[in-house]
PDB file of C-alpha atoms in Angstrom:
ATOM      1  CA  MET A 123       0.030  -0.007   0.018  1.00 57.00           C
ATOM      2  CA  ALA A 124       1.294   3.440  -0.958  1.00 65.00           C
ATOM      3  CA  LEU A 125       2.123   6.028   1.739  1.00 73.00           C
ATOM      4  CA  PHE A 126      -0.205   8.608   0.118  1.00 71.00           C
ATOM      5  CA  LYS A 127      -3.668   8.248  -1.408  1.00 74.00           C
ATOM      6  CA  GLU A 128      -3.184  10.530  -4.390  1.00 78.00           C
ATOM      7  CA  ASN A 129      -0.276  10.896  -6.835  1.00 78.00           C
ATOM      8  CA  LEU A 130      -0.503  14.717  -6.640  1.00 82.00           C
ATOM      9  CA  GLU A 131      -0.225  14.599  -2.843  1.00 81.00           C
ATOM     10  CA  ALA A 132       2.755  12.261  -3.159  1.00 80.00           C
ATOM     11  CA  LEU A 133       4.402  14.673  -5.702  1.00 83.00           C
ATOM     12  CA  VAL A 134       3.880  17.668  -3.346  1.00 85.00           C
ATOM     13  CA  TYR A 135       5.442  15.796  -0.430  1.00 83.00           C
ATOM     14  CA  LEU A 136       8.271  14.566  -2.639  1.00 81.00           C
ATOM     15  CA  LEU A 137       9.052  18.146  -3.692  1.00 86.00           C
ATOM     16  CA  ILE A 138       8.985  19.373  -0.120  1.00 88.00           C
ATOM     17  CA  ILE A 139      11.205  16.514   1.047  1.00 85.00           C
ATOM     18  CA  SER A 140      13.589  17.003  -1.871  1.00 82.00           C
ATOM     19  CA  ALA A 141      13.893  20.741  -1.124  1.00 84.00           C
ATOM     20  CA  GLY A 142      14.407  20.035   2.548  1.00 85.00           C
ATOM     21  CA  LEU A 143      17.144  17.507   1.876  1.00 82.00           C
ATOM     22  CA  TYR A 144      18.850  19.854  -0.564  1.00 80.00           C
ATOM     23  CA  LEU A 145      18.872  22.675   2.014  1.00 83.00           C
ATOM     24  CA  LEU A 146      20.081  20.284   4.714  1.00 83.00           C
ATOM     25  CA  ASN A 147      22.919  19.203   2.454  1.00 78.00           C
ATOM     26  CA  LYS A 148      23.943  22.782   1.778  1.00 78.00           C
ATOM     27  CA  LEU A 149      23.797  23.693   5.503  1.00 83.00           C
ATOM     28  CA  ILE A 150      25.855  20.751   6.713  1.00 80.00           C
ATOM     29  CA  SER A 151      28.372  21.155   3.853  1.00 75.00           C
ATOM     30  CA  ALA A 152      28.762  24.857   4.702  1.00 75.00           C
ATOM     31  CA  ILE A 153      29.258  24.060   8.438  1.00 78.00           C
ATOM     32  CA  PHE A 154      31.813  21.327   7.769  1.00 73.00           C
ATOM     33  CA  GLY A 155      33.569  23.439   5.079  1.00 68.00           C
ATOM     34  CA  LYS A 156      34.254  26.248   7.529  1.00 69.00           C
ATOM     35  CA  SER A 157      35.473  23.982  10.296  1.00 69.00           C
ATOM     36  CA  LYS A 158      39.255  23.812  10.540  1.00 64.00           C
ATOM     37  CA  LYS A 159      39.209  20.827  12.989  1.00 70.00           C
ATOM     38  CA  ILE A 160      37.745  18.461  10.501  1.00 69.00           C
ATOM     39  CA  THR A 161      40.142  16.880   8.021  1.00 65.00           C
ATOM     40  CA  LEU A 162      39.589  17.019   4.238  1.00 61.00           C
ATOM     41  CA  LYS A 163      39.057  13.249   4.117  1.00 60.00           C
ATOM     42  CA  GLN A 164      36.332  13.465   6.786  1.00 68.00           C
ATOM     43  CA  LYS A 165      34.593  16.303   4.812  1.00 68.00           C
ATOM     44  CA  MET A 166      34.666  14.186   1.652  1.00 66.00           C
ATOM     45  CA  ILE A 167      33.100  11.174   3.462  1.00 69.00           C
ATOM     46  CA  VAL A 168      30.377  13.326   5.090  1.00 73.00           C
ATOM     47  CA  ASN A 169      29.445  15.076   1.832  1.00 70.00           C
ATOM     48  CA  PHE A 170      29.398  11.800  -0.150  1.00 69.00           C
ATOM     49  CA  SER A 171      27.316  10.043   2.612  1.00 75.00           C
ATOM     50  CA  LEU A 172      24.810  12.930   2.593  1.00 76.00           C
ATOM     51  CA  LYS A 173      24.325  12.741  -1.166  1.00 73.00           C
ATOM     52  CA  ILE A 174      23.999   8.947  -1.197  1.00 75.00           C
ATOM     53  CA  GLY A 175      21.498   9.144   1.746  1.00 79.00           C
ATOM     54  CA  THR A 176      19.548  11.828  -0.126  1.00 79.00           C
ATOM     55  CA  VAL A 177      19.247   9.717  -3.305  1.00 76.00           C
ATOM     56  CA  LEU A 178      18.108   6.634  -1.316  1.00 78.00           C
ATOM     57  CA  ILE A 179      15.458   8.632   0.533  1.00 81.00           C
ATOM     58  CA  VAL A 180      14.114  10.111  -2.724  1.00 77.00           C
ATOM     59  CA  VAL A 181      14.035   6.644  -4.386  1.00 77.00           C
ATOM     60  CA  PHE A 182      12.199   5.243  -1.324  1.00 78.00           C
ATOM     61  CA  PHE A 183       9.526   7.925  -1.485  1.00 77.00           C
ATOM     62  CA  VAL A 184       9.097   7.432  -5.245  1.00 76.00           C
ATOM     63  CA  ILE A 185       8.620   3.659  -4.872  1.00 75.00           C
ATOM     64  CA  GLU A 186       6.528   3.693  -1.693  1.00 76.00           C
ATOM     65  CA  GLY A 187       4.806   7.017  -1.911  1.00 76.00           C
ATOM     66  CA  PHE A 188       3.054   7.098  -5.328  1.00 75.00           C
ATOM     67  CA  PRO A 189      -0.125   5.047  -5.676  1.00 75.00           C
ATOM     68  CA  VAL A 190       0.597   4.638  -9.407  1.00 72.00           C
ATOM     69  CA  ILE A 191       3.659   2.505  -8.538  1.00 71.00           C
ATOM     70  CA  SER A 192       1.362  -0.156  -6.974  1.00 70.00           C
ATOM     71  CA  LEU A 193      -0.424  -0.504 -10.335  1.00 70.00           C
ATOM     72  CA  ILE A 194       2.773  -1.643 -12.037  1.00 69.00           C
ATOM     73  CA  ASP A 195       3.163  -5.420 -12.560  1.00 68.00           C
ATOM     74  CA  PRO A 196       4.982  -6.839  -9.512  1.00 67.00           C
ATOM     75  CA  THR A 197       7.383  -8.502 -11.901  1.00 70.00           C
ATOM     76  CA  TYR A 198       8.620  -5.156 -13.166  1.00 67.00           C
ATOM     77  CA  THR A 199       8.743  -3.792  -9.603  1.00 65.00           C
ATOM     78  CA  ALA A 200      10.966  -6.735  -8.622  1.00 68.00           C
ATOM     79  CA  VAL A 201      13.227  -6.134 -11.608  1.00 70.00           C
ATOM     80  CA  PHE A 202      13.448  -2.402 -10.780  1.00 67.00           C
ATOM     81  CA  THR A 203      14.242  -3.181  -7.116  1.00 65.00           C
ATOM     82  CA  GLY A 204      16.767  -5.774  -8.121  1.00 66.00           C
ATOM     83  CA  ALA A 205      18.471  -3.328 -10.459  1.00 68.00           C
ATOM     84  CA  ILE A 206      18.861  -0.760  -7.668  1.00 63.00           C
ATOM     85  CA  SER A 207      20.231  -3.481  -5.340  1.00 59.00           C
ATOM     86  CA  THR A 208      22.690  -4.566  -8.000  1.00 62.00           C
ATOM     87  CA  ALA A 209      23.820  -0.963  -8.628  1.00 62.00           C
ATOM     88  CA  ILE A 210      24.383  -0.438  -4.882  1.00 57.00           C
ATOM     89  CA  ALA A 211      26.305  -3.717  -4.648  1.00 55.00           C
ATOM     90  CA  PHE A 212      28.535  -2.743  -7.544  1.00 57.00           C
ATOM     91  CA  ALA A 213      29.007   0.775  -6.122  1.00 54.00           C
ATOM     92  CA  SER A 214      30.244  -0.744  -2.872  1.00 52.00           C
ATOM     93  CA  SER A 215      32.666  -3.123  -4.646  1.00 51.00           C
ATOM     94  CA  GLY A 216      36.262  -2.399  -5.564  1.00 53.00           C
ATOM     95  CA  ILE A 217      35.413  -2.369  -9.306  1.00 51.00           C
ATOM     96  CA  PHE A 218      33.679   0.954  -9.113  1.00 60.00           C
ATOM     97  CA  ALA A 219      35.500   2.376  -6.070  1.00 63.00           C
ATOM     98  CA  ASN A 220      37.729   4.611  -8.257  1.00 68.00           C
ATOM     99  CA  PHE A 221      34.728   5.828 -10.272  1.00 69.00           C
ATOM    100  CA  PHE A 222      32.792   6.934  -7.205  1.00 69.00           C
ATOM    101  CA  SER A 223      35.940   8.370  -5.595  1.00 70.00           C
ATOM    102  CA  GLY A 224      36.368  10.408  -8.744  1.00 72.00           C
ATOM    103  CA  ILE A 225      32.836  11.761  -8.403  1.00 73.00           C
ATOM    104  CA  ILE A 226      33.508  12.683  -4.798  1.00 71.00           C
ATOM    105  CA  MET A 227      36.709  14.570  -5.760  1.00 73.00           C
ATOM    106  CA  MET A 228      34.825  16.407  -8.509  1.00 73.00           C
ATOM    107  CA  LEU A 229      32.361  17.526  -5.908  1.00 71.00           C
ATOM    108  CA  ILE A 230      34.869  18.526  -3.243  1.00 71.00           C
ATOM    109  CA  ARG A 231      37.668  19.710  -5.578  1.00 75.00           C
ATOM    110  CA  PRO A 232      40.660  19.337  -3.202  1.00 80.00           C
ATOM    111  CA  PHE A 233      42.950  20.346  -6.064  1.00 85.00           C
ATOM    112  CA  GLU A 234      43.000  21.258  -9.762  1.00 86.00           C
ATOM    113  CA  ILE A 235      45.283  20.628 -12.706  1.00 86.00           C
ATOM    114  CA  ASP A 236      48.689  22.412 -12.270  1.00 86.00           C
ATOM    115  CA  ASP A 237      48.307  22.513  -8.475  1.00 89.00           C
ATOM    116  CA  LEU A 238      51.390  21.696  -6.425  1.00 89.00           C
ATOM    117  CA  VAL A 239      50.412  18.991  -3.909  1.00 90.00           C
ATOM    118  CA  LYS A 240      51.695  16.266  -1.639  1.00 89.00           C
ATOM    119  CA  ILE A 241      49.679  13.030  -1.684  1.00 88.00           C
ATOM    120  CA  GLU A 242      50.828  10.518   0.950  1.00 82.00           C
ATOM    121  CA  GLY A 243      54.500  11.479   0.632  1.00 81.00           C
ATOM    122  CA  ASP A 244      54.583  12.063  -3.135  1.00 87.00           C
ATOM    123  CA  LYS A 245      55.195  15.755  -3.979  1.00 87.00           C
ATOM    124  CA  GLY A 246      54.551  17.164  -7.459  1.00 88.00           C
ATOM    125  CA  ILE A 247      52.219  18.916  -9.849  1.00 90.00           C
ATOM    126  CA  ILE A 248      48.828  17.509 -10.907  1.00 90.00           C
ATOM    127  CA  ARG A 249      49.111  16.976 -14.660  1.00 90.00           C
ATOM    128  CA  ALA A 250      45.857  15.198 -15.438  1.00 89.00           C
ATOM    129  CA  ILE A 251      42.614  14.224 -13.642  1.00 86.00           C
ATOM    130  CA  ASN A 252      39.931  11.900 -14.892  1.00 83.00           C
ATOM    131  CA  ILE A 253      37.059   9.947 -13.399  1.00 78.00           C
ATOM    132  CA  THR A 254      39.159   7.000 -12.178  1.00 79.00           C
ATOM    133  CA  LYS A 255      42.730   8.266 -11.683  1.00 84.00           C
ATOM    134  CA  LEU A 256      45.130  11.191 -11.782  1.00 88.00           C
ATOM    135  CA  LYS A 257      48.687  11.822 -12.958  1.00 90.00           C
ATOM    136  CA  LEU A 258      51.217  13.476 -10.698  1.00 91.00           C
ATOM    137  CA  GLU A 259      54.604  14.679 -11.981  1.00 89.00           C
ATOM    138  CA  THR A 260      57.209  14.509  -9.143  1.00 87.00           C
ATOM    139  CA  PHE A 261      60.289  16.694  -8.670  1.00 82.00           C
ATOM    140  CA  ASP A 262      62.477  14.186 -10.462  1.00 79.00           C
ATOM    141  CA  ASN A 263      60.174  14.355 -13.534  1.00 81.00           C
ATOM    142  CA  ILE A 264      58.533  10.967 -12.987  1.00 86.00           C
ATOM    143  CA  ILE A 265      54.856  10.632 -13.829  1.00 90.00           C
ATOM    144  CA  ILE A 266      52.970   8.728 -11.079  1.00 89.00           C
ATOM    145  CA  GLU A 267      49.421   7.471 -11.646  1.00 88.00           C
ATOM    146  CA  LYS A 268      47.231   7.259  -8.555  1.00 87.00           C
ATOM    147  CA  SER A 269      43.768   5.761  -8.423  1.00 83.00           C
ATOM    148  CA  ASN A 270      41.102   8.086  -7.105  1.00 80.00           C
ATOM    149  CA  ALA A 271      40.218   5.574  -4.331  1.00 77.00           C
ATOM    150  CA  GLN A 272      43.922   5.664  -3.227  1.00 80.00           C
ATOM    151  CA  VAL A 273      43.960   9.480  -3.323  1.00 83.00           C
ATOM    152  CA  LEU A 274      40.719   9.733  -1.374  1.00 77.00           C
ATOM    153  CA  SER A 275      42.135   7.602   1.467  1.00 76.00           C
ATOM    154  CA  SER A 276      45.437   9.548   1.532  1.00 79.00           C
ATOM    155  CA  LYS A 277      46.582  12.645   3.333  1.00 82.00           C
ATOM    156  CA  ILE A 278      46.547  15.538   0.895  1.00 85.00           C
ATOM    157  CA  VAL A 279      48.555  18.821   1.256  1.00 85.00           C
ATOM    158  CA  ASN A 280      47.920  21.459  -1.311  1.00 86.00           C
ATOM    159  CA  TYR A 281      50.649  24.059  -1.581  1.00 86.00           C
ATOM    160  CA  THR A 282      48.732  26.134  -4.113  1.00 85.00           C
ATOM    161  CA  ILE A 283      46.874  29.296  -3.064  1.00 79.00           C
ATOM    162  CA  LYS A 284      44.078  30.687  -5.189  1.00 78.00           C
ATOM    163  CA  LEU A 285      44.373  34.372  -4.394  1.00 73.00           C
ATOM    164  CA  GLY A 286      41.373  35.333  -6.533  1.00 71.00           C
ATOM    165  CA  LYS A 287      40.574  38.989  -7.103  1.00 72.00           C
ATOM    166  CA  LYS A 288      43.181  41.634  -6.266  1.00 67.00           C
ATOM    167  CA  LYS A 289      42.077  43.598  -3.206  1.00 72.00           C
ATOM    168  CA  THR A 290      44.144  45.282  -0.516  1.00 76.00           C
ATOM    169  CA  LEU A 291      47.724  44.625   0.525  1.00 76.00           C
ATOM    170  CA  GLU A 292      46.492  43.338   3.888  1.00 79.00           C
ATOM    171  CA  ASP A 293      44.167  40.876   2.119  1.00 76.00           C
ATOM    172  CA  PHE A 294      47.084  39.722  -0.056  1.00 75.00           C
ATOM    173  CA  LYS A 295      49.283  39.081   3.011  1.00 74.00           C
ATOM    174  CA  LYS A 296      46.549  37.315   4.897  1.00 73.00           C
ATOM    175  CA  LYS A 297      45.943  34.831   2.056  1.00 70.00           C
ATOM    176  CA  ILE A 298      49.694  34.200   1.684  1.00 70.00           C
ATOM    177  CA  LEU A 299      50.487  33.795   5.375  1.00 65.00           C
ATOM    178  CA  ALA A 300      47.475  31.859   6.532  1.00 48.00           C
ATOM    179  CA  PRO A 301      47.854  28.354   5.044  1.00 42.00           C
ATOM    180  CA  GLN A 302      51.176  27.079   6.408  1.00 43.00           C
ATOM    181  CA  ASP A 303      52.330  29.323   9.250  1.00 48.00           C
ATOM    182  CA  ILE A 304      51.155  27.202  12.130  1.00 42.00           C
ATOM    183  CA  GLY A 305      54.141  26.242  14.231  1.00 42.00           C
ATOM    184  CA  PHE A 306      56.457  29.037  13.214  1.00 44.00           C
ATOM    185  CA  LYS A 307      58.164  30.258  16.372  1.00 45.00           C
ATOM    186  CA  GLY A 308      60.015  33.354  15.144  1.00 46.00           C
ATOM    187  CA  ILE A 309      63.696  32.856  14.419  1.00 44.00           C
ATOM    188  CA  TYR A 310      66.065  35.460  15.656  1.00 41.00           C
ATOM    189  CA  GLU A 311      66.095  38.449  13.371  1.00 41.00           C
ATOM    190  CA  ASP A 312      69.884  38.445  13.096  1.00 43.00           C
ATOM    191  CA  LEU A 313      69.797  34.832  11.827  1.00 43.00           C
ATOM    192  CA  SER A 314      67.262  35.471   9.013  1.00 44.00           C
ATOM    193  CA  SER A 315      65.746  38.273   7.077  1.00 48.00           C
ATOM    194  CA  SER A 316      64.030  40.821   9.216  1.00 51.00           C
ATOM    195  CA  LYS A 317      60.269  41.161   9.422  1.00 59.00           C
ATOM    196  CA  ASN A 318      60.448  44.505   7.689  1.00 66.00           C
ATOM    197  CA  GLU A 319      62.388  42.975   4.727  1.00 68.00           C
ATOM    198  CA  PHE A 320      59.789  40.287   4.327  1.00 68.00           C
ATOM    199  CA  GLU A 321      57.007  42.888   4.483  1.00 72.00           C
ATOM    200  CA  ASP A 322      58.776  44.892   1.775  1.00 74.00           C
ATOM    201  CA  ASN A 323      59.113  41.839  -0.440  1.00 71.00           C
ATOM    202  CA  LEU A 324      55.377  41.087  -0.027  1.00 73.00           C
ATOM    203  CA  LYS A 325      54.518  44.674  -0.934  1.00 77.00           C
ATOM    204  CA  LYS A 326      56.676  44.482  -4.097  1.00 73.00           C
ATOM    205  CA  ALA A 327      54.964  41.207  -5.136  1.00 71.00           C
ATOM    206  CA  TYR A 328      51.572  42.797  -4.540  1.00 73.00           C
ATOM    207  CA  GLU A 329      52.365  45.877  -6.589  1.00 73.00           C
ATOM    208  CA  SER A 330      53.858  43.930  -9.472  1.00 69.00           C
ATOM    209  CA  PHE A 331      50.420  42.751 -10.622  1.00 65.00           C
ATOM    210  CA  SER A 332      48.369  45.311 -12.522  1.00 60.00           C
ATOM    211  CA  THR A 333      45.556  42.902 -13.382  1.00 61.00           C
ATOM    212  CA  LYS A 334      42.451  42.452 -11.299  1.00 65.00           C
ATOM    213  CA  TYR A 335      43.104  38.749 -10.712  1.00 62.00           C
ATOM    214  CA  TYR A 336      46.308  37.143  -9.388  1.00 64.00           C
ATOM    215  CA  PRO A 337      47.797  34.003 -10.870  1.00 70.00           C
ATOM    216  CA  LYS A 338      48.102  30.953  -8.649  1.00 79.00           C
ATOM    217  CA  LEU A 339      50.637  31.271  -5.830  1.00 81.00           C
ATOM    218  CA  TYR A 340      52.764  28.296  -4.848  1.00 86.00           C
ATOM    219  CA  ASN A 341      53.610  28.389  -1.121  1.00 83.00           C
ATOM    220  CA  PHE A 342      56.021  25.434  -0.797  1.00 87.00           C
ATOM    221  CA  THR A 343      57.505  24.418   2.565  1.00 86.00           C
ATOM    222  CA  PHE A 344      59.904  21.765   3.636  1.00 89.00           C
ATOM    223  CA  ARG A 345      62.041  20.937   6.672  1.00 91.00           C
ATOM    224  CA  MET A 346      65.684  20.155   7.148  1.00 93.00           C
ATOM    225  CA  ALA A 347      67.673  18.965  10.272  1.00 92.00           C
ATOM    226  CA  PHE A 348      70.474  21.199  11.558  1.00 93.00           C
ATOM    227  CA  PRO A 349      73.159  20.124  14.054  1.00 91.00           C
ATOM    228  CA  TYR A 350      73.555  22.006  17.361  1.00 90.00           C
ATOM    229  CA  ARG A 351      77.288  22.333  16.925  1.00 89.00           C
ATOM    230  CA  GLY A 352      78.179  25.138  14.579  1.00 88.00           C
ATOM    231  CA  PHE A 353      74.531  26.089  14.117  1.00 90.00           C
ATOM    232  CA  ARG A 354      75.172  29.833  14.348  1.00 89.00           C
ATOM    233  CA  VAL A 355      77.758  29.733  11.566  1.00 91.00           C
ATOM    234  CA  ILE A 356      75.672  27.384   9.435  1.00 92.00           C
ATOM    235  CA  ILE A 357      72.544  29.448   9.723  1.00 91.00           C
ATOM    236  CA  ASP A 358      74.384  32.644   8.804  1.00 90.00           C
ATOM    237  CA  LYS A 359      75.631  30.956   5.659  1.00 93.00           C
ATOM    238  CA  VAL A 360      72.104  29.774   4.860  1.00 92.00           C
ATOM    239  CA  ALA A 361      70.930  33.404   5.204  1.00 90.00           C
ATOM    240  CA  GLU A 362      73.558  34.445   2.723  1.00 91.00           C
ATOM    241  CA  LEU A 363      72.394  31.657   0.402  1.00 93.00           C
ATOM    242  CA  CYS A 364      68.792  32.980   0.603  1.00 90.00           C
ATOM    243  CA  ALA A 365      70.072  36.473  -0.169  1.00 88.00           C
ATOM    244  CA  SER A 366      71.865  35.171  -3.277  1.00 91.00           C
ATOM    245  CA  TYR A 367      68.700  33.491  -4.539  1.00 90.00           C
ATOM    246  CA  GLN A 368      66.915  36.827  -4.127  1.00 84.00           C
ATOM    247  CA  GLU A 369      69.651  38.665  -6.017  1.00 85.00           C
ATOM    248  CA  LYS A 370      69.253  36.220  -8.921  1.00 86.00           C
ATOM    249  CA  ASN A 371      65.468  36.769  -8.804  1.00 82.00           C
ATOM    250  CA  ILE A 372      64.859  32.994  -8.795  1.00 85.00           C
ATOM    251  CA  PHE A 373      61.741  33.131  -6.656  1.00 82.00           C
ATOM    252  CA  ARG A 374      59.237  35.989  -6.324  1.00 72.00           C
ATOM    253  CA  ILE A 375      60.146  36.504  -2.633  1.00 78.00           C
ATOM    254  CA  LYS A 376      63.386  35.775  -0.824  1.00 83.00           C
ATOM    255  CA  PRO A 377      63.398  32.226   0.665  1.00 88.00           C
ATOM    256  CA  GLN A 378      62.281  32.318   4.308  1.00 84.00           C
ATOM    257  CA  PHE A 379      63.200  30.007   7.123  1.00 87.00           C
ATOM    258  CA  ASP A 380      62.278  29.452  10.705  1.00 84.00           C
ATOM    259  CA  ILE A 381      63.120  27.164  13.676  1.00 85.00           C
ATOM    260  CA  VAL A 382      60.128  24.906  14.315  1.00 83.00           C
ATOM    261  CA  ASP A 383      61.442  22.188  16.623  1.00 84.00           C
ATOM    262  CA  TYR A 384      64.318  21.135  18.968  1.00 86.00           C
ATOM    263  CA  ASN A 385      65.134  17.446  19.414  1.00 85.00           C
ATOM    264  CA  ILE A 386      68.285  15.460  18.691  1.00 89.00           C
ATOM    265  CA  SER A 387      68.722  18.098  15.994  1.00 90.00           C
ATOM    266  CA  ILE A 388      67.256  21.517  15.173  1.00 91.00           C
ATOM    267  CA  ALA A 389      64.390  21.389  12.684  1.00 91.00           C
ATOM    268  CA  VAL A 390      64.331  24.391  10.365  1.00 91.00           C
ATOM    269  CA  LYS A 391      61.364  24.973   8.085  1.00 89.00           C
ATOM    270  CA  PHE A 392      61.937  26.675   4.742  1.00 91.00           C
ATOM    271  CA  ARG A 393      59.339  28.485   2.620  1.00 87.00           C
ATOM    272  CA  LEU A 394      59.562  29.159  -1.086  1.00 89.00           C
ATOM    273  CA  LEU A 395      56.976  31.564  -2.530  1.00 84.00           C
ATOM    274  CA  THR A 396      56.566  31.787  -6.302  1.00 85.00           C
ATOM    275  CA  PHE A 397      53.906  32.275  -9.004  1.00 82.00           C
ATOM    276  CA  ASN A 398      55.712  29.814 -11.276  1.00 83.00           C
ATOM    277  CA  ALA A 399      55.464  26.152 -10.255  1.00 83.00           C
ATOM    278  CA  GLN A 400      58.235  25.224 -12.671  1.00 84.00           C
ATOM    279  CA  LYS A 401      60.697  27.267 -10.541  1.00 87.00           C
ATOM    280  CA  ILE A 402      59.870  24.964  -7.640  1.00 87.00           C
ATOM    281  CA  PHE A 403      60.636  22.002  -9.817  1.00 84.00           C
ATOM    282  CA  GLU A 404      63.917  23.433 -11.126  1.00 86.00           C
ATOM    283  CA  PHE A 405      65.333  25.184  -8.046  1.00 90.00           C
ATOM    284  CA  GLN A 406      63.919  23.601  -4.879  1.00 90.00           C
ATOM    285  CA  PRO A 407      66.112  20.451  -5.148  1.00 89.00           C
ATOM    286  CA  LYS A 408      69.152  22.646  -5.895  1.00 92.00           C
ATOM    287  CA  PHE A 409      68.376  24.968  -2.996  1.00 94.00           C
ATOM    288  CA  ALA A 410      67.984  22.039  -0.577  1.00 93.00           C
ATOM    289  CA  ASP A 411      71.267  20.558  -1.865  1.00 94.00           C
ATOM    290  CA  ASP A 412      72.999  23.900  -1.328  1.00 94.00           C
ATOM    291  CA  VAL A 413      71.717  24.028   2.259  1.00 94.00           C
ATOM    292  CA  PHE A 414      72.838  20.372   2.793  1.00 94.00           C
ATOM    293  CA  ASN A 415      76.341  21.237   1.514  1.00 94.00           C
ATOM    294  CA  ILE A 416      76.515  24.250   3.897  1.00 93.00           C
ATOM    295  CA  ILE A 417      75.531  22.087   6.845  1.00 92.00           C
ATOM    296  CA  HIS A 418      78.241  19.465   6.122  1.00 90.00           C
ATOM    297  CA  THR A 419      80.862  22.085   5.259  1.00 88.00           C
ATOM    298  CA  TYR A 420      80.568  24.150   8.424  1.00 83.00           C
ATOM    299  CA  LYS A 421      79.373  21.743  11.081  1.00 77.00           C
ATOM    300  CA  ILE A 422      81.843  21.196  13.951  1.00 63.00           C
ATOM    301  CA  SER A 423      82.728  17.545  14.500  1.00 52.00           C
TER     302      SER A 423
END
């Protein structure tokens, strides 16, 4: 027996329920989207679960709510129900896991083509995305293919900042400094570039764009271990190295570094800011190698 007596009544209720579910989806997605405590993976799972639940509820009301459905031959109803069950079974199997993971990523959009990312330890630029897999070009120019199901279950770090429309200098600085500054403890000003110098570099970068929209900004960070012995000499040489990279205008802004941890060694975090991802590819490995050589040249045994 149908839930409603008339098809029109069932249609009205279906429209109301559909609208309510749509608004609920939007509300929950907005709440989860603004939360910084919830990981990207959890957001993906919640959004996907909401959409699957919405579809199942709508299908249930269509089958059980309209009196006209009861007039259909039970054989066809059984076939229809069986088809839905089969589709759900396939969707939950490994065969279609990549396909549905691709749909989830299309909805969430954790990254785009040409974004600089780290996916479960592999760093590189997204070169291609399709419904089942993506291609990632690593720093050593190796193309890695990852299934969407694998990507969805991995930790993703996106080093790309979409600055959007050009506004004020303060807005520009906020967008640049917000993503990866957690944990910076403020290295001594005589060991690195001063705050004023960094502010000046940001201002120059801001003023260099006359268009209304910025290109993508790549805010790449990495850590290196420094010894305690000879640290002062080593870090001074690293500061000179950063200055030389600025003089050569390799990156948009002078490479920045900061002490982030003390353990058996000193962890120093480096930041490279550029609007050209290819420069990260070409010069980040060389920059890290230069720092490594300084460490081993000036450390005190």
